[in-house]
Amino acid sequence: MAFAVALSVAGALASPAARAQDAPEEEAQEAEDEAPPPVQQQKGRRKVIPARADVGGKDRRATAADAKGGPSEKDRDRDRGKAELPVEERAARGVAIIERGGQVLGLGALLAGDGRILTALSPLGAGNDLTARLADGTTVRVKLGHHDRAWDLALLVPQTGKWAEGLTASSRDPVRPDAQIRSFTAARGKVAAVPLVLRSHRSLIGGDDRQLADAIELGSRISPLDLGAPIVDEDGRVVAVLGRGCAPNEGKPCTPVAFGAPISAIRGFLRSVPPTAVQPAAWLGIQGVSEASQVAKGVRVTVVHPESPADEARLKGGDRAGSDMILAVDGVPVTTPEALADAIRTHAVGEKVPLTLLSGGKYRQVTVLLRAAPDPKAAATKKPEAELPPPSSSGKATEEYRK
């Protein structure tokens, strides 16, 4: 919910981090089942956390959500097909399954236009080594970028890949008599929507014994493996995220319960995300200048960084006679170093990207495997060289969730 950390959740989930990426000094271009301690598995069955001590619930049967993707050349048809899916199935494509070593820990909501994942902190346990399984079945490594113990929120940052689909925030009050609210569950590696009852707003006790003044009380039972799942309204927009807290009992120990962290809490959480909690920027590894020949305009390569993606793809730098001119990145024309940096930034670490080149009067195409730029500290001992200007981040998606 940087849904606005990008989930363009009408302005609630996106986080404030700008996509800052330090490229090396040589040349940098950014594109870009019970599990955790609280969740214990007993005899292969999933323990259920009551949303409220006195509230029962029905078993939920998960139906597989559509996880179909299409090649880039069919983007238009693919998008049209997604638009025709039921609301809950479209929303399910913005839900990730959080795992460690193949074991499901919980679920998470992908922030629209951002790719980072909003989830619950409590199921994650200790350490990283986390992966997120996306709607198309692929998995990406993720790292914890920010967390809030009180509201049981965590922001996970993918280290590879870039998932474009995600969820946005709702501005509607979820606790309405006529509301049709759903959450999500995972079955056999697929995510499916399930009905969820919201009772009221109430005070609970969160992590570090902090008071949660506006938590959403649930009237359904929740599996610990569904913690972190988004709660969505009739339009598939996020109204809350499932977390774990404690219901106070006068004179008695509080009762563990699942609850919904409302959009207001998510906004505050995303506003406090540190600027460093961003995906590593993709790096090509060249130094170049704008140039126009008699037949084309592009970016002439003057220097190729050793052991860079460009070096591995055998791009040639140097003088006009022997160097390559980059004309396009994945079919997008580039005529300046800034345009080249912008084009690379739209791609992610681990992505294979075709480059159209002109060299010696002949056109050719190569594919580069983008990766993160080397650690600037490791390159500090080397002589600084001019580099393509680092791309600036607009942070629009994040700003939308923060509004």
mmCIF file of C-alpha atoms in Angstrom:
data_model
loop_
_atom_site.group_PDB
_atom_site.id
_atom_site.type_symbol
_atom_site.label_atom_id
_atom_site.label_comp_id
_atom_site.label_asym_id
_atom_site.label_seq_id
_atom_site.Cartn_x
_atom_site.Cartn_y
_atom_site.Cartn_z
ATOM 1 C CA MET A 1 0.000 0.000 0.000
ATOM 2 C CA ALA A 2 2.640 2.172 -0.778
ATOM 3 C CA PHE A 3 -0.456 1.193 -2.491
ATOM 4 C CA ALA A 4 -0.382 4.662 -3.230
ATOM 5 C CA VAL A 5 4.544 2.620 -1.848
ATOM 6 C CA ALA A 6 2.905 2.668 -4.982
ATOM 7 C CA LEU A 7 -0.150 0.777 -4.861
ATOM 8 C CA SER A 8 -1.731 3.692 -6.273
ATOM 9 C CA VAL A 9 -4.250 2.922 -3.707
ATOM 10 C CA ALA A 10 -5.918 6.185 -4.208
ATOM 11 C CA GLY A 11 -3.246 7.663 -2.313
ATOM 12 C CA ALA A 12 -2.585 5.511 0.636
ATOM 13 C CA LEU A 13 -0.093 2.839 0.172
ATOM 14 C CA ALA A 14 2.855 4.223 -1.688
ATOM 15 C CA SER A 15 5.998 4.821 0.245
ATOM 16 C CA PRO A 16 8.104 7.926 0.135
ATOM 17 C CA ALA A 17 11.305 6.475 -1.050
ATOM 18 C CA ALA A 18 12.654 7.883 -4.244
ATOM 19 C CA ARG A 19 14.350 5.406 -6.428
ATOM 20 C CA ALA A 20 17.801 6.464 -5.443
ATOM 21 C CA GLN A 21 20.455 4.438 -7.000
ATOM 22 C CA ASP A 22 24.156 4.912 -6.779
ATOM 23 C CA ALA A 23 25.965 3.748 -9.833
ATOM 24 C CA PRO A 24 29.645 3.029 -9.663
ATOM 25 C CA GLU A 25 31.919 5.871 -10.298
ATOM 26 C CA GLU A 26 32.815 4.503 -13.694
ATOM 27 C CA GLU A 27 29.323 4.733 -15.135
ATOM 28 C CA ALA A 28 26.019 4.200 -13.614
ATOM 29 C CA GLN A 29 22.632 3.904 -15.143
ATOM 30 C CA GLU A 30 19.521 3.144 -13.193
ATOM 31 C CA ALA A 31 16.507 1.877 -14.810
ATOM 32 C CA GLU A 32 15.350 0.049 -12.859
ATOM 33 C CA ASP A 33 2.363 -23.897 7.354
ATOM 34 C CA GLU A 34 2.322 -22.313 10.793
ATOM 35 C CA ALA A 35 5.466 -20.538 10.131
ATOM 36 C CA PRO A 36 6.995 -17.727 12.154
ATOM 37 C CA PRO A 37 7.297 -17.873 15.873
ATOM 38 C CA PRO A 38 3.676 -16.874 16.417
ATOM 39 C CA VAL A 39 2.516 -19.343 13.809
ATOM 40 C CA GLN A 40 3.078 -22.944 14.697
ATOM 41 C CA GLN A 41 2.234 -25.971 12.656
ATOM 42 C CA GLN A 42 0.485 -28.802 14.428
ATOM 43 C CA LYS A 43 0.269 -32.211 12.820
ATOM 44 C CA GLY A 44 0.230 -30.723 9.340
ATOM 45 C CA ARG A 45 -2.854 -28.632 10.041
ATOM 46 C CA ARG A 46 -3.009 -24.871 9.909
ATOM 47 C CA LYS A 47 -3.821 -23.259 13.214
ATOM 48 C CA VAL A 48 -6.477 -20.582 13.035
ATOM 49 C CA ILE A 49 -6.192 -17.258 14.779
ATOM 50 C CA PRO A 50 -9.635 -16.011 15.802
ATOM 51 C CA ALA A 51 -10.416 -12.521 14.653
ATOM 52 C CA ARG A 52 -12.202 -12.189 17.952
ATOM 53 C CA ALA A 53 -12.231 -14.498 20.916
ATOM 54 C CA ASP A 54 -15.997 -15.063 20.816
ATOM 55 C CA VAL A 55 -16.377 -15.210 17.079
ATOM 56 C CA GLY A 56 -16.391 -18.412 15.104
ATOM 57 C CA GLY A 57 -15.962 -18.865 11.416
ATOM 58 C CA LYS A 58 -16.354 -21.183 8.481
ATOM 59 C CA ASP A 59 -13.614 -23.028 6.688
ATOM 60 C CA ARG A 60 -12.619 -21.288 3.508
ATOM 61 C CA ARG A 61 -12.107 -23.066 0.263
ATOM 62 C CA ALA A 62 -9.656 -21.415 -2.054
ATOM 63 C CA THR A 63 -10.246 -21.322 -5.752
ATOM 64 C CA ALA A 64 -7.220 -20.763 -7.916
ATOM 65 C CA ALA A 65 -6.919 -17.241 -9.190
ATOM 66 C CA ASP A 66 -5.941 -16.634 -12.757
ATOM 67 C CA ALA A 67 -2.189 -16.196 -13.025
ATOM 68 C CA LYS A 68 -1.943 -15.911 -16.764
ATOM 69 C CA GLY A 69 0.574 -13.647 -18.373
ATOM 70 C CA GLY A 70 1.464 -12.896 -21.964
ATOM 71 C CA PRO A 71 4.462 -11.981 -24.052
ATOM 72 C CA SER A 72 5.248 -8.312 -24.477
ATOM 73 C CA GLU A 73 4.121 -8.276 -28.099
ATOM 74 C CA LYS A 74 0.606 -9.150 -26.927
ATOM 75 C CA ASP A 75 0.388 -6.637 -24.113
ATOM 76 C CA ARG A 76 -2.728 -5.000 -25.464
ATOM 77 C CA ASP A 77 -4.705 -8.235 -25.744
ATOM 78 C CA ARG A 78 -3.412 -9.354 -22.367
ATOM 79 C CA ASP A 79 -4.502 -6.141 -20.685
ATOM 80 C CA ARG A 80 -7.922 -6.400 -22.292
ATOM 81 C CA GLY A 81 -8.252 -9.945 -20.972
ATOM 82 C CA LYS A 82 -7.333 -8.836 -17.465
ATOM 83 C CA ALA A 83 -9.905 -6.077 -17.573
ATOM 84 C CA GLU A 84 -12.572 -8.688 -18.303
ATOM 85 C CA LEU A 85 -11.655 -10.779 -15.251
ATOM 86 C CA PRO A 86 -13.870 -10.597 -12.161
ATOM 87 C CA VAL A 87 -12.764 -7.922 -9.704
ATOM 88 C CA GLU A 88 -11.519 -10.428 -7.136
ATOM 89 C CA GLU A 89 -9.399 -12.264 -9.715
ATOM 90 C CA ARG A 90 -7.839 -9.044 -10.938
ATOM 91 C CA ALA A 91 -7.060 -8.088 -7.352
ATOM 92 C CA ALA A 92 -5.538 -11.511 -6.715
ATOM 93 C CA ARG A 93 -2.865 -10.739 -9.310
ATOM 94 C CA GLY A 94 -1.646 -8.018 -6.965
ATOM 95 C CA VAL A 95 -1.170 -10.459 -4.075
ATOM 96 C CA ALA A 96 2.142 -12.238 -3.436
ATOM 97 C CA ILE A 97 2.837 -15.364 -1.380
ATOM 98 C CA ILE A 98 5.692 -14.759 1.048
ATOM 99 C CA GLU A 99 7.955 -17.759 1.585
ATOM 100 C CA ARG A 100 11.194 -18.846 3.191
ATOM 101 C CA GLY A 101 12.874 -21.971 1.921
ATOM 102 C CA GLY A 102 9.686 -22.960 0.109
ATOM 103 C CA GLN A 103 7.582 -22.681 3.279
ATOM 104 C CA VAL A 104 4.651 -20.275 3.139
ATOM 105 C CA LEU A 105 4.828 -17.548 5.778
ATOM 106 C CA GLY A 106 1.997 -15.263 4.744
ATOM 107 C CA LEU A 107 0.690 -13.060 1.957
ATOM 108 C CA GLY A 108 1.436 -9.528 0.825
ATOM 109 C CA ALA A 109 -0.010 -6.744 -1.329
ATOM 110 C CA LEU A 110 2.022 -5.466 -4.258
ATOM 111 C CA LEU A 111 1.985 -1.697 -4.539
ATOM 112 C CA ALA A 112 0.657 -0.581 -7.911
ATOM 113 C CA GLY A 113 3.297 0.908 -10.178
ATOM 114 C CA ASP A 114 5.970 0.269 -7.559
ATOM 115 C CA GLY A 115 6.560 -3.443 -7.119
ATOM 116 C CA ARG A 116 7.300 -3.363 -3.405
ATOM 117 C CA ILE A 117 5.211 -5.559 -1.137
ATOM 118 C CA LEU A 118 3.219 -4.523 1.917
ATOM 119 C CA THR A 119 2.714 -7.385 4.355
ATOM 120 C CA ALA A 120 2.523 -8.298 8.049
ATOM 121 C CA LEU A 121 5.710 -8.289 10.108
ATOM 122 C CA SER A 122 4.875 -11.019 12.620
ATOM 123 C CA PRO A 123 4.864 -13.995 10.203
ATOM 124 C CA LEU A 124 8.318 -13.163 8.850
ATOM 125 C CA GLY A 125 10.211 -14.405 11.894
ATOM 126 C CA ALA A 126 13.923 -13.786 12.220
ATOM 127 C CA GLY A 127 16.336 -13.179 9.373
ATOM 128 C CA ASN A 128 15.880 -12.499 5.698
ATOM 129 C CA ASP A 129 16.197 -15.246 3.065
ATOM 130 C CA LEU A 130 12.686 -14.330 1.969
ATOM 131 C CA THR A 131 11.105 -14.831 -1.427
ATOM 132 C CA ALA A 132 7.826 -13.676 -2.922
ATOM 133 C CA ARG A 133 5.832 -15.866 -5.296
ATOM 134 C CA LEU A 134 4.004 -13.752 -7.866
ATOM 135 C CA ALA A 135 0.806 -14.386 -9.794
ATOM 136 C CA ASP A 136 2.616 -15.926 -12.765
ATOM 137 C CA GLY A 137 4.371 -18.443 -10.502
ATOM 138 C CA THR A 138 7.782 -16.795 -10.577
ATOM 139 C CA THR A 139 9.646 -16.081 -7.362
ATOM 140 C CA VAL A 140 11.817 -13.088 -6.536
ATOM 141 C CA ARG A 141 14.181 -12.457 -3.655
ATOM 142 C CA VAL A 142 12.931 -9.792 -1.271
ATOM 143 C CA LYS A 143 14.445 -7.963 1.674
ATOM 144 C CA LEU A 144 12.836 -6.220 4.616
ATOM 145 C CA GLY A 145 13.028 -2.499 3.896
ATOM 146 C CA HIS A 146 10.847 -1.044 6.660
ATOM 147 C CA HIS A 147 8.634 -2.253 9.513
ATOM 148 C CA ASP A 148 6.259 -1.145 12.258
ATOM 149 C CA ARG A 149 5.869 -3.514 15.214
ATOM 150 C CA ALA A 150 2.830 -1.750 16.633
ATOM 151 C CA TRP A 151 0.661 -2.120 13.531
ATOM 152 C CA ASP A 152 2.403 -5.350 12.469
ATOM 153 C CA LEU A 153 3.380 -3.916 9.076
ATOM 154 C CA ALA A 154 6.393 -4.635 6.896
ATOM 155 C CA LEU A 155 7.571 -3.417 3.500
ATOM 156 C CA LEU A 156 9.480 -5.951 1.401
ATOM 157 C CA VAL A 157 11.752 -4.771 -1.410
ATOM 158 C CA PRO A 158 12.267 -7.105 -4.417
ATOM 159 C CA GLN A 159 15.915 -7.504 -5.372
ATOM 160 C CA THR A 160 15.252 -8.719 -8.904
ATOM 161 C CA GLY A 161 12.474 -8.378 -11.440
ATOM 162 C CA LYS A 162 9.759 -5.790 -11.670
ATOM 163 C CA TRP A 163 6.068 -6.686 -11.241
ATOM 164 C CA ALA A 164 3.923 -4.009 -12.819
ATOM 165 C CA GLU A 165 0.515 -5.090 -11.524
ATOM 166 C CA GLY A 166 -0.551 -4.132 -8.046
ATOM 167 C CA LEU A 167 -3.251 -2.770 -5.800
ATOM 168 C CA THR A 168 -4.486 0.705 -4.965
ATOM 169 C CA ALA A 169 -6.031 2.152 -1.829
ATOM 170 C CA SER A 170 -9.717 2.681 -1.269
ATOM 171 C CA SER A 171 -11.265 5.847 0.118
ATOM 172 C CA ARG A 172 -14.488 4.101 1.189
ATOM 173 C CA ASP A 173 -15.352 3.167 4.750
ATOM 174 C CA PRO A 174 -14.974 -0.622 4.870
ATOM 175 C CA VAL A 175 -17.245 -1.023 7.898
ATOM 176 C CA ARG A 176 -20.575 -0.524 6.129
ATOM 177 C CA PRO A 177 -23.730 -2.646 6.307
ATOM 178 C CA ASP A 178 -23.775 -3.050 2.532
ATOM 179 C CA ALA A 179 -20.031 -3.620 2.122
ATOM 180 C CA GLN A 180 -18.852 -6.690 0.237
ATOM 181 C CA ILE A 181 -15.402 -7.230 1.662
ATOM 182 C CA ARG A 182 -12.880 -9.872 0.641
ATOM 183 C CA SER A 183 -9.453 -10.955 1.674
ATOM 184 C CA PHE A 184 -7.191 -13.634 0.189
ATOM 185 C CA THR A 185 -5.859 -17.079 0.931
ATOM 186 C CA ALA A 186 -3.286 -19.299 -0.767
ATOM 187 C CA ALA A 187 -3.802 -22.888 -1.865
ATOM 188 C CA ARG A 188 -1.299 -24.940 -3.868
ATOM 189 C CA GLY A 189 0.707 -21.903 -4.852
ATOM 190 C CA LYS A 190 -2.321 -19.950 -6.078
ATOM 191 C CA VAL A 191 -4.028 -16.953 -4.492
ATOM 192 C CA ALA A 192 -7.818 -16.734 -4.288
ATOM 193 C CA ALA A 193 -10.286 -14.239 -2.848
ATOM 194 C CA VAL A 194 -12.444 -15.228 0.131
ATOM 195 C CA PRO A 195 -15.331 -13.368 1.846
ATOM 196 C CA LEU A 196 -14.457 -11.521 5.045
ATOM 197 C CA VAL A 197 -16.683 -9.952 7.689
ATOM 198 C CA LEU A 198 -15.631 -6.629 9.237
ATOM 199 C CA ARG A 199 -17.362 -5.813 12.523
ATOM 200 C CA SER A 200 -16.234 -2.386 13.667
ATOM 201 C CA HIS A 201 -13.361 -0.075 14.522
ATOM 202 C CA ARG A 202 -12.017 -0.753 18.005
ATOM 203 C CA SER A 203 -8.975 -0.339 20.231
ATOM 204 C CA LEU A 204 -6.508 -3.211 20.368
ATOM 205 C CA ILE A 205 -3.011 -3.735 21.670
ATOM 206 C CA GLY A 206 -0.288 -3.956 19.065
ATOM 207 C CA GLY A 207 3.378 -4.794 19.147
ATOM 208 C CA ASP A 208 5.514 -3.320 21.931
ATOM 209 C CA ASP A 209 2.258 -3.039 23.933
ATOM 210 C CA ARG A 210 1.205 0.024 21.982
ATOM 211 C CA GLN A 211 -2.439 1.042 21.776
ATOM 212 C CA LEU A 212 -4.064 0.734 18.350
ATOM 213 C CA ALA A 213 -6.921 3.216 18.400
ATOM 214 C CA ASP A 214 -8.602 2.506 15.069
ATOM 215 C CA ALA A 215 -7.968 -1.177 14.323
ATOM 216 C CA ILE A 216 -10.602 -2.991 12.282
ATOM 217 C CA GLU A 217 -12.237 -5.839 14.185
ATOM 218 C CA LEU A 218 -12.906 -8.939 12.119
ATOM 219 C CA GLY A 219 -15.882 -11.259 12.267
ATOM 220 C CA SER A 220 -14.215 -14.124 10.421
ATOM 221 C CA ARG A 221 -11.515 -16.544 11.431
ATOM 222 C CA ILE A 222 -8.102 -16.082 9.871
ATOM 223 C CA SER A 223 -5.357 -18.596 9.158
ATOM 224 C CA PRO A 224 -1.905 -17.437 10.274
ATOM 225 C CA LEU A 225 -0.712 -18.197 6.750
ATOM 226 C CA ASP A 226 -3.028 -15.478 5.411
ATOM 227 C CA LEU A 227 -1.586 -12.712 7.595
ATOM 228 C CA GLY A 228 -0.304 -9.830 5.484
ATOM 229 C CA ALA A 229 -3.074 -10.293 2.922
ATOM 230 C CA PRO A 230 -4.835 -7.153 1.703
ATOM 231 C CA ILE A 231 -8.493 -6.630 2.557
ATOM 232 C CA VAL A 232 -10.307 -5.195 -0.459
ATOM 233 C CA ASP A 233 -13.664 -3.598 -1.196
ATOM 234 C CA GLU A 234 -16.139 -4.224 -4.019
ATOM 235 C CA ASP A 235 -13.830 -2.494 -6.503
ATOM 236 C CA GLY A 236 -10.771 -4.521 -5.521
ATOM 237 C CA ARG A 237 -9.185 -1.562 -3.737
ATOM 238 C CA VAL A 238 -7.363 -1.994 -0.451
ATOM 239 C CA VAL A 239 -9.128 -0.964 2.742
ATOM 240 C CA ALA A 240 -6.769 -2.680 5.209
ATOM 241 C CA VAL A 241 -4.042 -5.304 5.662
ATOM 242 C CA LEU A 242 -4.370 -8.362 7.904
ATOM 243 C CA GLY A 243 -2.134 -8.203 10.962
ATOM 244 C CA ARG A 244 -1.833 -9.773 14.392
ATOM 245 C CA GLY A 245 -2.610 -8.009 17.667
ATOM 246 C CA CYS A 246 -4.159 -8.564 21.069
ATOM 247 C CA ALA A 247 -7.663 -7.882 22.415
ATOM 248 C CA PRO A 248 -7.622 -6.526 25.988
ATOM 249 C CA ASN A 249 -9.563 -8.391 28.693
ATOM 250 C CA GLU A 250 -10.135 -6.663 31.990
ATOM 251 C CA GLY A 251 -8.203 -8.454 34.710
ATOM 252 C CA LYS A 252 -7.057 -11.181 32.314
ATOM 253 C CA PRO A 253 -4.305 -11.663 29.735
ATOM 254 C CA CYS A 254 -5.177 -10.199 26.375
ATOM 255 C CA THR A 255 -6.443 -12.525 23.649
ATOM 256 C CA PRO A 256 -4.398 -12.881 20.402
ATOM 257 C CA VAL A 257 -6.519 -11.795 17.454
ATOM 258 C CA ALA A 258 -6.186 -10.987 13.792
ATOM 259 C CA PHE A 259 -7.210 -7.460 12.794
ATOM 260 C CA GLY A 260 -7.179 -5.086 9.874
ATOM 261 C CA ALA A 261 -4.605 -2.294 9.794
ATOM 262 C CA PRO A 262 -6.634 0.558 8.226
ATOM 263 C CA ILE A 263 -5.558 2.785 5.366
ATOM 264 C CA SER A 264 -4.824 5.623 7.798
ATOM 265 C CA ALA A 265 -2.231 3.465 9.558
ATOM 266 C CA ILE A 266 -0.821 2.306 6.229
ATOM 267 C CA ARG A 267 -0.419 5.898 5.054
ATOM 268 C CA GLY A 268 1.537 6.782 8.168
ATOM 269 C CA PHE A 269 3.688 3.694 7.753
ATOM 270 C CA LEU A 270 4.518 4.449 4.133
ATOM 271 C CA ARG A 271 5.311 8.081 4.862
ATOM 272 C CA SER A 272 8.084 6.913 7.155
ATOM 273 C CA VAL A 273 9.733 4.511 4.705
ATOM 274 C CA PRO A 274 13.462 5.361 4.454
ATOM 275 C CA PRO A 275 14.827 6.482 1.065
ATOM 276 C CA THR A 276 17.086 3.427 0.998
ATOM 277 C CA ALA A 277 14.155 0.993 0.912
ATOM 278 C CA VAL A 278 14.079 0.820 -2.882
ATOM 279 C CA GLN A 279 14.834 -1.813 -5.462
ATOM 280 C CA PRO A 280 18.413 -1.921 -6.738
ATOM 281 C CA ALA A 281 18.646 -0.007 -9.999
ATOM 282 C CA ALA A 282 19.557 -1.802 -13.191
ATOM 283 C CA TRP A 283 23.016 -1.015 -14.554
ATOM 284 C CA LEU A 284 24.340 -1.238 -18.114
ATOM 285 C CA GLY A 285 27.933 -0.156 -17.515
ATOM 286 C CA ILE A 286 28.904 2.259 -20.263
ATOM 287 C CA GLN A 287 29.992 5.837 -20.668
ATOM 288 C CA GLY A 288 28.653 7.625 -23.719
ATOM 289 C CA VAL A 289 27.946 10.818 -25.601
ATOM 290 C CA SER A 290 25.205 11.976 -27.945
ATOM 291 C CA GLU A 291 26.083 11.623 -31.590
ATOM 292 C CA ALA A 292 24.444 11.820 -35.007
ATOM 293 C CA SER A 293 25.722 10.098 -38.117
ATOM 294 C CA GLN A 294 24.449 10.446 -41.637
ATOM 295 C CA VAL A 295 22.025 7.590 -41.075
ATOM 296 C CA ALA A 296 21.076 7.638 -37.396
ATOM 297 C CA LYS A 297 21.163 9.374 -34.024
ATOM 298 C CA GLY A 298 22.055 7.683 -30.773
ATOM 299 C CA VAL A 299 24.504 7.399 -27.910
ATOM 300 C CA ARG A 300 28.058 6.542 -28.923
ATOM 301 C CA VAL A 301 29.846 4.319 -26.421
ATOM 302 C CA THR A 302 33.118 5.860 -25.298
ATOM 303 C CA VAL A 303 33.946 3.557 -22.391
ATOM 304 C CA VAL A 304 32.722 0.082 -21.421
ATOM 305 C CA HIS A 305 33.053 -0.746 -17.747
ATOM 306 C CA PRO A 306 34.975 -4.014 -17.219
ATOM 307 C CA GLU A 307 32.826 -6.966 -16.160
ATOM 308 C CA SER A 308 29.642 -4.969 -16.723
ATOM 309 C CA PRO A 309 26.532 -6.183 -18.591
ATOM 310 C CA ALA A 310 27.714 -4.131 -21.570
ATOM 311 C CA ASP A 311 31.133 -5.765 -21.410
ATOM 312 C CA GLU A 312 29.595 -9.245 -21.266
ATOM 313 C CA ALA A 313 27.481 -8.373 -24.328
ATOM 314 C CA ARG A 314 30.707 -7.259 -26.073
ATOM 315 C CA LEU A 315 29.761 -3.658 -26.670
ATOM 316 C CA LYS A 316 32.664 -1.662 -28.059
ATOM 317 C CA GLY A 317 33.802 1.727 -26.812
ATOM 318 C CA GLY A 318 36.478 4.104 -28.045
ATOM 319 C CA ASP A 319 36.759 6.386 -31.029
ATOM 320 C CA ARG A 320 34.122 6.909 -33.695
ATOM 321 C CA ALA A 321 35.640 4.389 -36.059
ATOM 322 C CA GLY A 322 35.593 1.421 -33.713
ATOM 323 C CA SER A 323 32.839 2.075 -31.178
ATOM 324 C CA ASP A 324 29.168 1.123 -31.040
ATOM 325 C CA MET A 325 26.324 3.594 -31.178
ATOM 326 C CA ILE A 326 23.268 2.602 -29.122
ATOM 327 C CA LEU A 327 20.137 3.513 -31.083
ATOM 328 C CA ALA A 328 17.384 1.878 -29.040
ATOM 329 C CA VAL A 329 16.714 -0.002 -25.804
ATOM 330 C CA ASP A 330 14.036 -2.665 -26.183
ATOM 331 C CA GLY A 331 12.756 -0.827 -29.238
ATOM 332 C CA VAL A 332 12.725 2.605 -27.564
ATOM 333 C CA PRO A 333 14.947 5.118 -29.429
ATOM 334 C CA VAL A 334 17.619 6.870 -27.343
ATOM 335 C CA THR A 335 19.529 9.915 -28.597
ATOM 336 C CA THR A 336 21.117 11.262 -25.404
ATOM 337 C CA PRO A 337 22.861 9.734 -22.383
ATOM 338 C CA GLU A 338 19.938 10.931 -20.267
ATOM 339 C CA ALA A 339 17.429 9.136 -22.505
ATOM 340 C CA LEU A 340 19.564 6.005 -22.370
ATOM 341 C CA ALA A 341 19.660 6.147 -18.573
ATOM 342 C CA ASP A 342 15.880 6.607 -18.465
ATOM 343 C CA ALA A 343 15.346 3.634 -20.780
ATOM 344 C CA ILE A 344 17.575 1.376 -18.686
ATOM 345 C CA ARG A 345 15.838 2.539 -15.533
ATOM 346 C CA THR A 346 12.507 1.208 -16.762
ATOM 347 C CA HIS A 347 13.940 -2.307 -16.604
ATOM 348 C CA ALA A 348 14.859 -4.377 -13.585
ATOM 349 C CA VAL A 349 17.875 -6.203 -12.291
ATOM 350 C CA GLY A 350 17.953 -9.680 -13.793
ATOM 351 C CA GLU A 351 16.055 -8.649 -16.917
ATOM 352 C CA LYS A 352 17.342 -9.413 -20.418
ATOM 353 C CA VAL A 353 17.044 -6.339 -22.623
ATOM 354 C CA PRO A 354 17.712 -6.044 -26.379
ATOM 355 C CA LEU A 355 19.855 -3.137 -27.610
ATOM 356 C CA THR A 356 19.884 -1.924 -31.209
ATOM 357 C CA LEU A 357 23.380 -0.860 -32.245
ATOM 358 C CA LEU A 358 25.080 0.771 -35.215
ATOM 359 C CA SER A 359 28.732 -0.075 -35.715
ATOM 360 C CA GLY A 360 30.918 0.249 -38.786
ATOM 361 C CA GLY A 361 27.926 1.210 -40.872
ATOM 362 C CA LYS A 362 26.070 -1.976 -39.941
ATOM 363 C CA TYR A 363 23.122 -2.531 -37.637
ATOM 364 C CA ARG A 364 23.109 -5.305 -35.094
ATOM 365 C CA GLN A 365 21.204 -6.300 -32.003
ATOM 366 C CA VAL A 366 22.567 -7.671 -28.745
ATOM 367 C CA THR A 367 20.881 -8.736 -25.533
ATOM 368 C CA VAL A 368 22.242 -7.575 -22.202
ATOM 369 C CA LEU A 369 21.481 -9.134 -18.824
ATOM 370 C CA LEU A 370 21.062 -6.181 -16.479
ATOM 371 C CA ARG A 371 22.255 -6.325 -12.903
ATOM 372 C CA ALA A 372 22.814 -3.971 -9.991
ATOM 373 C CA ALA A 373 25.685 -1.526 -10.123
ATOM 374 C CA PRO A 374 28.815 -2.432 -8.156
ATOM 375 C CA ASP A 375 29.102 -1.086 -4.644
ATOM 376 C CA PRO A 376 30.414 2.489 -4.935
ATOM 377 C CA LYS A 377 32.643 1.874 -1.920
ATOM 378 C CA ALA A 378 34.339 -0.973 -3.722
ATOM 379 C CA ALA A 379 35.020 1.340 -6.653
ATOM 380 C CA ALA A 380 36.183 4.231 -4.490
ATOM 381 C CA THR A 381 39.818 3.295 -4.925
ATOM 382 C CA LYS A 382 39.512 3.544 -8.701
ATOM 383 C CA LYS A 383 39.955 6.727 -10.666
ATOM 384 C CA PRO A 384 36.587 8.467 -11.092
ATOM 385 C CA GLU A 385 35.235 8.639 -14.600
ATOM 386 C CA ALA A 386 32.384 10.537 -16.145
ATOM 387 C CA GLU A 387 29.152 8.615 -16.070
ATOM 388 C CA LEU A 388 25.643 8.876 -17.385
ATOM 389 C CA PRO A 389 23.586 11.060 -15.050
ATOM 390 C CA PRO A 390 21.637 9.006 -12.520
ATOM 391 C CA PRO A 391 17.912 9.020 -13.223
ATOM 392 C CA SER A 392 15.740 11.055 -10.931
ATOM 393 C CA SER A 393 12.782 9.388 -9.271
ATOM 394 C CA SER A 394 9.410 11.051 -9.375
ATOM 395 C CA GLY A 395 8.027 8.827 -6.659
ATOM 396 C CA LYS A 396 4.523 9.486 -8.026
ATOM 397 C CA ALA A 397 3.106 6.139 -6.989
ATOM 398 C CA THR A 398 4.482 6.533 -3.522
ATOM 399 C CA GLU A 399 3.135 10.024 -3.211
ATOM 400 C CA GLU A 400 -0.341 8.826 -4.136
ATOM 401 C CA TYR A 401 -0.448 6.463 -1.208
ATOM 402 C CA ARG A 402 0.933 9.077 1.133
ATOM 403 C CA LYS A 403 -1.752 11.644 0.367
#
